[in-house]
Each structure stands twice: as C-alpha cells, then as structure tokens.
Amino acid sequence: MVIGIAEFLEKVGKYKRTQEKIDALRANDSFALRVMLQAAYDPNVKFLLPGGEPPYKPNELVDQEHVFHKDARMVQYFVQGFHPDLAQAKREAMFIEFLERLDPKDAKLLCQAKDKKPIKGITLQHITEAFPGLIPNEQTKST
C-alpha cells in the first residue's frame, strides 16, 4: 500500500530533529514529492488558478493515496509556463476533476500548496538540505 504525499509530509513534520526530517525526505524521494514541495515553496511556481479551495467533492473511495504519485505530472496544466493556450475555464475544470480523483488529504494539501501555504513542521531549510537545487536560492541568484 502506498502512503499519500500529505500523510507522509504530516509524519515528517512531526519529527523533532531537523536531521530526521531531512533524512526522511531524502529516503522517500520521488517525482510526486518534489512536485508537491516545489508547488508549496518555490516562488517561481505560480499557479494560474484563483486563490482558496475550489468547490469540489472530496473523493470518498478508499486507498486513493497512489493517485497523486501516478498523476503528479498533471500539475503542469495548472502552473505558469506550461500550456499557455489552455482556456482558463478548462484549466479550472481540470483542477477540480484532479482534486476529486485524489486522496482527500492530498487534495487539501495541493490546494494549500497552490496558495503557497507552508507545510506544517517542514521548512524551506529542510527541503534545500534534502534536495539541493530543487528550490532556487535567492542568495545564489544575485552572485
């Protein structure tokens, strides 16, 4: 059984020591994890969607934690720089459909990430130490 991204990050956020968090992130590296972390923390990832949680019906099926792992590439349809010709109404409808397929915790986390709300217990420092280069560092840009 696959653990959902939201469930995993919730567990990591509860670890007491910084090194435990970094080690856990590294040990569970995946495309889906990196997508969620970039969505939440990378200032260059800008969602082309209205703020807040859209009106969607949370998925009531059990064991849907694998869906975000499998379909994380869908996030490209919702961010600036990809698919610029996609109509805004279609983009928003696709986002709602995507949320409705996800595990409810993953859907809620994606909505929070879209609005750049940090993940409880996980800081930018944890992410940059676990995955150097994933999130651009403002200090290195100016040099």
Short mmCIF file of C-alpha atoms in Angstrom, two decimals:
data_model
loop_
_atom_site.label_atom_id
_atom_site.label_comp_id
_atom_site.label_asym_id
_atom_site.label_seq_id
_atom_site.Cartn_x
_atom_site.Cartn_y
_atom_site.Cartn_z
CA MET A 1 0.00 0.00 0.00
CA VAL A 2 1.31 3.42 -0.96
CA ILE A 3 1.33 6.22 1.60
CA GLY A 4 -0.11 9.52 0.40
CA ILE A 5 2.10 12.57 0.00
CA ALA A 6 0.08 14.52 2.57
CA GLU A 7 0.21 11.67 5.08
CA PHE A 8 3.97 11.29 4.59
CA LEU A 9 4.66 15.02 4.95
CA GLU A 10 2.45 15.16 8.05
CA LYS A 11 4.58 12.41 9.64
CA VAL A 12 7.83 14.13 8.65
CA GLY A 13 6.56 17.43 10.03
CA LYS A 14 6.09 15.82 13.45
CA TYR A 15 9.71 14.66 13.73
CA LYS A 16 11.56 16.60 16.41
CA ARG A 17 15.03 16.80 14.91
CA THR A 18 15.94 18.63 11.72
CA GLN A 19 18.24 15.84 10.55
CA GLU A 20 15.42 13.28 10.93
CA LYS A 21 13.24 15.37 8.64
CA ILE A 22 15.98 15.79 6.04
CA ASP A 23 16.81 12.07 6.11
CA ALA A 24 13.15 11.09 5.76
CA LEU A 25 12.67 13.42 2.79
CA ARG A 26 15.80 12.05 1.08
CA ALA A 27 14.84 8.43 1.76
CA ASN A 28 11.42 8.93 0.19
CA ASP A 29 12.49 11.00 -2.81
CA SER A 30 10.02 10.78 -5.69
CA PHE A 31 8.77 12.90 -8.54
CA ALA A 32 5.43 13.39 -6.76
CA LEU A 33 7.13 14.54 -3.54
CA ARG A 34 9.29 17.02 -5.43
CA VAL A 35 6.26 18.36 -7.32
CA MET A 36 4.37 18.98 -4.07
CA LEU A 37 7.36 20.63 -2.38
CA GLN A 38 8.00 22.89 -5.37
CA ALA A 39 4.32 23.80 -5.55
CA ALA A 40 4.36 24.88 -1.92
CA TYR A 41 7.79 26.51 -1.61
CA ASP A 42 9.20 27.54 -4.99
CA PRO A 43 8.35 31.21 -5.65
CA ASN A 44 8.82 30.58 -9.39
CA VAL A 45 5.98 28.04 -9.46
CA LYS A 46 2.93 30.24 -10.00
CA PHE A 47 -0.47 28.65 -10.26
CA LEU A 48 -2.85 30.05 -12.87
CA LEU A 49 -5.83 29.39 -10.63
CA PRO A 50 -7.88 31.51 -8.22
CA GLY A 51 -6.82 31.50 -4.59
CA GLY A 52 -8.52 29.38 -1.98
CA GLU A 53 -10.06 25.95 -2.17
CA PRO A 54 -12.32 25.47 -5.19
CA PRO A 55 -15.75 23.86 -4.86
CA TYR A 56 -15.02 20.18 -5.30
CA LYS A 57 -16.40 16.95 -3.92
CA PRO A 58 -13.70 15.13 -1.91
CA ASN A 59 -13.01 11.59 -3.08
CA GLU A 60 -14.83 9.05 -0.89
CA LEU A 61 -13.06 5.98 -2.25
CA VAL A 62 -10.53 4.25 0.00
CA ASP A 63 -6.90 3.66 -0.87
CA GLN A 64 -6.51 6.58 -3.28
CA GLU A 65 -3.09 7.58 -1.94
CA HIS A 66 -1.42 6.28 -5.11
CA VAL A 67 -3.23 8.72 -7.42
CA PHE A 68 -1.00 11.75 -6.82
CA HIS A 69 2.09 9.57 -7.17
CA LYS A 70 0.80 8.34 -10.53
CA ASP A 71 -0.60 11.63 -11.86
CA ALA A 72 1.71 14.31 -10.39
CA ARG A 73 2.54 15.41 -13.95
CA MET A 74 -0.98 16.86 -14.16
CA VAL A 75 0.21 19.81 -12.06
CA GLN A 76 1.90 21.26 -15.16
CA TYR A 77 -1.55 22.15 -16.53
CA PHE A 78 -2.17 24.46 -13.59
CA VAL A 79 1.08 26.45 -13.46
CA GLN A 80 2.56 29.31 -15.44
CA GLY A 81 4.91 28.35 -18.24
CA PHE A 82 3.09 25.25 -19.42
CA HIS A 83 0.12 25.01 -21.78
CA PRO A 84 -0.44 28.76 -22.24
CA ASP A 85 -3.20 28.19 -24.81
CA LEU A 86 -5.38 26.25 -22.39
CA ALA A 87 -8.60 28.16 -21.72
CA GLN A 88 -8.91 29.33 -18.11
CA ALA A 89 -12.32 27.68 -17.66
CA LYS A 90 -10.89 24.38 -18.90
CA ARG A 91 -7.85 24.73 -16.60
CA GLU A 92 -10.08 25.31 -13.57
CA ALA A 93 -12.37 22.41 -14.51
CA MET A 94 -9.35 20.12 -14.92
CA PHE A 95 -8.07 21.17 -11.49
CA ILE A 96 -11.37 20.34 -9.83
CA GLU A 97 -11.50 16.97 -11.62
CA PHE A 98 -7.94 16.27 -10.49
CA LEU A 99 -8.75 17.14 -6.86
CA GLU A 100 -11.79 14.87 -6.97
CA ARG A 101 -9.59 11.91 -8.03
CA LEU A 102 -7.01 12.46 -5.28
CA ASP A 103 -6.98 11.17 -1.74
CA PRO A 104 -8.79 13.90 0.28
CA LYS A 105 -5.66 14.75 2.30
CA ASP A 106 -3.56 15.06 -0.86
CA ALA A 107 -6.24 17.26 -2.48
CA LYS A 108 -6.32 19.57 0.53
CA LEU A 109 -2.50 19.76 0.61
CA LEU A 110 -2.36 20.59 -3.11
CA CYS A 111 -4.85 23.44 -2.57
CA GLN A 112 -2.68 24.78 0.26
CA ALA A 113 0.48 24.40 -1.84
CA LYS A 114 -1.21 26.25 -4.70
CA ASP A 115 -1.70 29.18 -2.32
CA LYS A 116 1.94 28.90 -1.08
CA LYS A 117 0.96 27.88 2.46
CA PRO A 118 3.93 26.15 4.10
CA ILE A 119 3.60 22.55 5.21
CA LYS A 120 3.38 22.28 9.00
CA GLY A 121 6.71 21.28 10.51
CA ILE A 122 8.65 21.46 7.23
CA THR A 123 10.74 24.49 6.40
CA LEU A 124 12.48 25.68 3.28
CA GLN A 125 15.77 24.81 5.02
CA HIS A 126 14.69 21.16 5.36
CA ILE A 127 13.87 21.00 1.66
CA THR A 128 17.02 22.73 0.42
CA GLU A 129 19.22 20.47 2.55
CA ALA A 130 17.38 17.31 1.49
CA PHE A 131 17.22 18.28 -2.20
CA PRO A 132 19.88 20.85 -3.12
CA GLY A 133 18.85 22.85 -6.17
CA LEU A 134 15.16 21.91 -6.03
CA ILE A 135 14.13 25.35 -4.79
CA PRO A 136 16.16 28.29 -6.17
CA ASN A 137 18.16 30.05 -3.50
CA GLU A 138 17.75 33.82 -3.61
CA GLN A 139 21.32 34.42 -2.34
CA THR A 140 22.90 32.39 -5.14
CA LYS A 141 20.84 34.15 -7.81
CA SER A 142 22.40 37.55 -7.12
CA THR A 143 26.02 36.36 -7.25
#
